[in-house]
Coordinates of C-alpha atoms in Angstrom, one line a residue:
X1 CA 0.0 0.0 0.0
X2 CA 1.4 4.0 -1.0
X3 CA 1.2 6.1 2.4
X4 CA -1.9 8.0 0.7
X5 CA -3.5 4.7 0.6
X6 CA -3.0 4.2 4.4
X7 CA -3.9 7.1 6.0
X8 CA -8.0 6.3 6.1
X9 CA -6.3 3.5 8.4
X10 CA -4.4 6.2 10.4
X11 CA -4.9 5.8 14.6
X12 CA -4.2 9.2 16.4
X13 CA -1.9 8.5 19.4
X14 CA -0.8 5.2 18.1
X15 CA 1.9 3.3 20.5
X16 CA 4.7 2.6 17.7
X17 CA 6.2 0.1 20.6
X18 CA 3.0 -1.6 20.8
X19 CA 2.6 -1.9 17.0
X20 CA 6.4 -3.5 16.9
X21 CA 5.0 -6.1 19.0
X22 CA 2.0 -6.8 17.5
X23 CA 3.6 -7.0 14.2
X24 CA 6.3 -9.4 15.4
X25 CA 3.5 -11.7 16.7
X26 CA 1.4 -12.0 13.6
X27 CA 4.4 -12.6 11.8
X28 CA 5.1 -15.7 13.6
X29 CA 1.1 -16.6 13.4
X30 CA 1.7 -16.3 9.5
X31 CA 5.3 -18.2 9.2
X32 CA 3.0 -21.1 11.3
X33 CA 0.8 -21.3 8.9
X34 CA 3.2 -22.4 6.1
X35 CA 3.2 -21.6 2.4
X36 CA 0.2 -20.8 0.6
X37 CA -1.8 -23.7 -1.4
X38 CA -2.3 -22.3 -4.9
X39 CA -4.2 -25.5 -5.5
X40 CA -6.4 -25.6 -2.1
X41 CA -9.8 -24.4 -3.5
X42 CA -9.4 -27.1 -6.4
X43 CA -8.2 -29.8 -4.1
X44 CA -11.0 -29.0 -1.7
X45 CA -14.1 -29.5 -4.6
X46 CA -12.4 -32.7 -5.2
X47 CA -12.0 -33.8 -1.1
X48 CA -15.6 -32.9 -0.8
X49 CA -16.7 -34.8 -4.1
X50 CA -15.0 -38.0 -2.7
X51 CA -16.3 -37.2 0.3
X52 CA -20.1 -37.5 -0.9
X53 CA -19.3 -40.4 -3.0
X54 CA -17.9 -42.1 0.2
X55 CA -21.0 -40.6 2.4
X56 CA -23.6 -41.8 -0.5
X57 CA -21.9 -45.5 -0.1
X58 CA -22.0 -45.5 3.6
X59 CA -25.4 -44.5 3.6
X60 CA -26.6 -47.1 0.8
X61 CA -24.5 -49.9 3.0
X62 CA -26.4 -48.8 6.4
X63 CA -29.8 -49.5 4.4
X64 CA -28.9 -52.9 2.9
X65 CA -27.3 -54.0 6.1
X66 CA -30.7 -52.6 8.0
X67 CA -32.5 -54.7 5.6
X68 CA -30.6 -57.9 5.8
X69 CA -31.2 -57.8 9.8
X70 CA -34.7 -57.3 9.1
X71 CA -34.1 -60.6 6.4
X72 CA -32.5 -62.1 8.8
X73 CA -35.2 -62.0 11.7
X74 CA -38.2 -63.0 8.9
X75 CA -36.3 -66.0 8.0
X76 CA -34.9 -67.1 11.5
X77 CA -39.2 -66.7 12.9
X78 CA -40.4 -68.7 9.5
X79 CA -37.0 -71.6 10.3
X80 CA -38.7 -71.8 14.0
X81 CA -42.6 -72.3 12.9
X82 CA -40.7 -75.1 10.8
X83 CA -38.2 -76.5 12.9
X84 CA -41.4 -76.9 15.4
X85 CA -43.7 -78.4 12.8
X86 CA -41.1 -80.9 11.8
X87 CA -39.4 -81.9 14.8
X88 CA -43.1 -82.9 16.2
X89 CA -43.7 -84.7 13.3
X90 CA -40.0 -86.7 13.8
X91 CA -41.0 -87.1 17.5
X92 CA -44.5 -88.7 16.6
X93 CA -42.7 -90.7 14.1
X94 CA -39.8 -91.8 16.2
X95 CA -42.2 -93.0 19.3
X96 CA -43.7 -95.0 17.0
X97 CA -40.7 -96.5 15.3
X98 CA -39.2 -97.1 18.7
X99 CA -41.7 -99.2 19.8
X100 CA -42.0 -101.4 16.4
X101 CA -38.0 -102.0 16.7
X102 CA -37.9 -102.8 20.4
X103 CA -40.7 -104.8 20.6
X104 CA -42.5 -101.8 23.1
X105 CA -41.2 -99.9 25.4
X106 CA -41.4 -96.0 25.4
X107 CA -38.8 -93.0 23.9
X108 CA -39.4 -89.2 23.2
X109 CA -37.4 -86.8 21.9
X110 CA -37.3 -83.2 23.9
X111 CA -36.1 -79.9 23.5
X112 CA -33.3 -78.3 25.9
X113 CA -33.4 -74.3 26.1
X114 CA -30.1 -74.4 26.8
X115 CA -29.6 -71.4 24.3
X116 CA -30.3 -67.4 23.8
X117 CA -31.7 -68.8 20.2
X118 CA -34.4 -71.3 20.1
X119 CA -32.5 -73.0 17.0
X120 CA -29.1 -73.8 18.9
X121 CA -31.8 -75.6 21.5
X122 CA -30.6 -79.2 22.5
X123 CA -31.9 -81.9 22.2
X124 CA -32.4 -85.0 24.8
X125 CA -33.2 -88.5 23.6
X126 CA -35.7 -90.6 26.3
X127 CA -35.7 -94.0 25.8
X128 CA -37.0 -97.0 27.8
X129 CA -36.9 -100.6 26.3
X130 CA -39.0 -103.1 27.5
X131 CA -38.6 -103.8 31.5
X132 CA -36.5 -101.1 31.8
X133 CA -37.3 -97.2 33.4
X134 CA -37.1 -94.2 30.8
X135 CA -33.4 -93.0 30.8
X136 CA -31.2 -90.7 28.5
X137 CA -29.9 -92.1 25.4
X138 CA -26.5 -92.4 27.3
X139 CA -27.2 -94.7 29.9
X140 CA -28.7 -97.5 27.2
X141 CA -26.1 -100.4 26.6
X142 CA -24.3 -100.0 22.6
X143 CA -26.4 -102.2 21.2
X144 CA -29.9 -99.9 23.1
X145 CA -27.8 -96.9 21.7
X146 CA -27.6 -98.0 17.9
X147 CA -31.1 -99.8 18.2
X148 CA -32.3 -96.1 19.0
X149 CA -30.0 -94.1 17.0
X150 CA -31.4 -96.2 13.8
X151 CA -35.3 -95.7 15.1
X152 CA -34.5 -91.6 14.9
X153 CA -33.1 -91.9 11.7
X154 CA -35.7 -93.9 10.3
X155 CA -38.0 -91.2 11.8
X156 CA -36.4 -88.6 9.9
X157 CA -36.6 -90.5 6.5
X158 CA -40.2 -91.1 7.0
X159 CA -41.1 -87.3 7.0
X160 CA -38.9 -86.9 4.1
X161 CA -37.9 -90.2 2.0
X162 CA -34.5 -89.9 0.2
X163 CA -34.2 -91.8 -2.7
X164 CA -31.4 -93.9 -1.7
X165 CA -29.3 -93.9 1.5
X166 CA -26.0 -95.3 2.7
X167 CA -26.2 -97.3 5.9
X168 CA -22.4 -98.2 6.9
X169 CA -22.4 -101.3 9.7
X170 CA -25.4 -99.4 11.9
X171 CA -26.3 -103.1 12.9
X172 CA -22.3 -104.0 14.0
X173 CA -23.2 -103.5 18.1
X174 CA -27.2 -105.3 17.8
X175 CA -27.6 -108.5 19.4
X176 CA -29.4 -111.4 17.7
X177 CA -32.9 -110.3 18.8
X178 CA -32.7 -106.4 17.8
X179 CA -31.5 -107.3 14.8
X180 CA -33.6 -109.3 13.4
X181 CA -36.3 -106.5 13.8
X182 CA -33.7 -104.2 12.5
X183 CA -33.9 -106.2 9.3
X184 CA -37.5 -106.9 9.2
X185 CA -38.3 -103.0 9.4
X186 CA -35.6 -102.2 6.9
X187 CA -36.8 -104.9 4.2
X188 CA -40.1 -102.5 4.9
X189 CA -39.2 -99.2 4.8
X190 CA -37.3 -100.1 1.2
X191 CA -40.6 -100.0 -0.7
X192 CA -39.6 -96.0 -0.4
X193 CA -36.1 -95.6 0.0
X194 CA -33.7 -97.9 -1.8
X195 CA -30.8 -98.9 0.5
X196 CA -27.2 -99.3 -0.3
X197 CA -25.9 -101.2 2.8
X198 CA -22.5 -102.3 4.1
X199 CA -22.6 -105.2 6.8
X200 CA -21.2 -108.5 8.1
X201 CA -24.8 -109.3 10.1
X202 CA -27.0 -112.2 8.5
X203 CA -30.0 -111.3 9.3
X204 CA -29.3 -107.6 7.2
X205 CA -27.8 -110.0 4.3
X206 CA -31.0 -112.2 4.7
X207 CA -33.5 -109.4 3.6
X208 CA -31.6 -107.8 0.9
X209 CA -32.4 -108.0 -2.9
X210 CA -29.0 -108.2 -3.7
X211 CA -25.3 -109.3 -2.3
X212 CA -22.5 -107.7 -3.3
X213 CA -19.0 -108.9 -2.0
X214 CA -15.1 -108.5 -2.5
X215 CA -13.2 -112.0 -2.4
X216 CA -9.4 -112.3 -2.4
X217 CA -8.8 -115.6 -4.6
X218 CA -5.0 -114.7 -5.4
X219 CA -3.0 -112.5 -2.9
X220 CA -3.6 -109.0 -4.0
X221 CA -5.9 -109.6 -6.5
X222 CA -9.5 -108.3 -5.1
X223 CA -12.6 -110.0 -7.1
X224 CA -16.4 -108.7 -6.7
X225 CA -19.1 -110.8 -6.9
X226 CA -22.7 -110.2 -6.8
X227 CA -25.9 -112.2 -6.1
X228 CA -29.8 -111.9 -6.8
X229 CA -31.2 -113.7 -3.6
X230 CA -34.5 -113.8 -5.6
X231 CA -32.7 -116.0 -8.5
X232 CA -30.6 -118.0 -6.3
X233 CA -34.1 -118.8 -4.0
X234 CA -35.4 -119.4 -7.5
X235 CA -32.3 -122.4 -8.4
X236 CA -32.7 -123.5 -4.9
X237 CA -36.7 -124.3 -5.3
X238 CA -35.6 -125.9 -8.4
X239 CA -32.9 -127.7 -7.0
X240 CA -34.9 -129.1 -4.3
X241 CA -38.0 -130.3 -7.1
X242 CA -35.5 -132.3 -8.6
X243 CA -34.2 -134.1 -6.1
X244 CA -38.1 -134.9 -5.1
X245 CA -38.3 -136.3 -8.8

């Protein structure tokens, strides 16, 4: 600024020693503040454009995770209407199944609230054979255990029959008795369900349509062979006519 141009700014009685000072300190207040952005004003449009983008994004991701919890809590009430309606119908089916396997007895299936969320309840298996008092699953003998282990899952496939299913030596710890109704009941259900079964028991082999097995004739050599039970009944009957003749 020319002098002309400063006196309008002119302060009668002005301390000079007082102005030194003051002028000293905003000197420092302006060194602090560094050297002068040319490019601020553009670099703040394009902070502030980002910005928005980013807000826009944040808000769009507070909706669709508001929605999801809202998902989330529809689905989880509809899974526990279900879970309700099907485990009753499993627990009808496997009190029923229970008794045709053991011959009597009694068995239910209850629910343990052992959870915040009804579908990480527990569940408890009762089971009483005949002449003995309703117990947990755990304090039935190995052979009590599997005999009611297979009743349950037979429960299950009744609501829903599979087409096939895999049953790997679920008859290894039934005694003699058990497992003959094991087999009986199974030779049943497979009107619905075709069974693929793996087993050692006789009875199991007894009811099946067909046998297949892996002989060793030569060391290291493994052989399969397979057999119709209803053909080689068949050559038997026919076997036996002509030794009547």
């Amino acid at each position: 600024l020319e002098y002309s141009d400063c006196l309008p700014y002119k302060e009668e009685n002005y301390n000079f020693d007082e102005g030194v000072a003051e002028t000293a300190q905003l000197k420092r207040k302006m060194s602090y503040l560094g050297h002068i952005n040319v490019e601020a004003i553009e670099q703040s449009k394009e902070v502030t454009k980002e910005y928005d983008q980013l807000n826009t994004e944040k808000e769009d991701l507070e909706k669709a995770s508001s929605d999801m919890e809202i998902i989330i809590k529809d689905m989880t009430a509809e899974m526990l209407v279900t879970f309700n309606t099907e485990f009753e119908k499993i627990r009808v089916n496997f009190i029923k199944i229970f008794k045709e396997l053991f011959g009597g007895g009694e068995a239910d299936l209850q629910i343990i609230e052992d959870s915040d969320d009804p579908l990480e309840y527990g569940i408890n298996i009762l089971a009483s054979p005949p002449g003995k008092k309703i117990m947990s699953n755990s304090q039935l003998s190995g052979g009590e255990q599997s005999l009611t282990a297979i009743a349950i899952l037979f429960a299950i496939l009744r609501l829903k029959p599979m087409p096939f299913c895999i049953l790997d030596e679920i008859d290894s710890a039934l005694d003699d008795a058990n497992i003959g109704r094991y087999a009986k009941y199974l030779k049943r259900f497979s009107q619905e369900t075709q069974f693929i079964v793996i087993t050692h028991r006789k009875p199991t082999m007894e009811v099946a349509d067909n046998l297949y097995g892996v002989t060793m004739e030569e060391r290291g050599v493994s052989k399969i062979i397979s057999v119709k039970l209803s053909e080689a009944e068949s050559m038997t009957d026919e076997n036996k006519e002509k030794k009547a003749k």
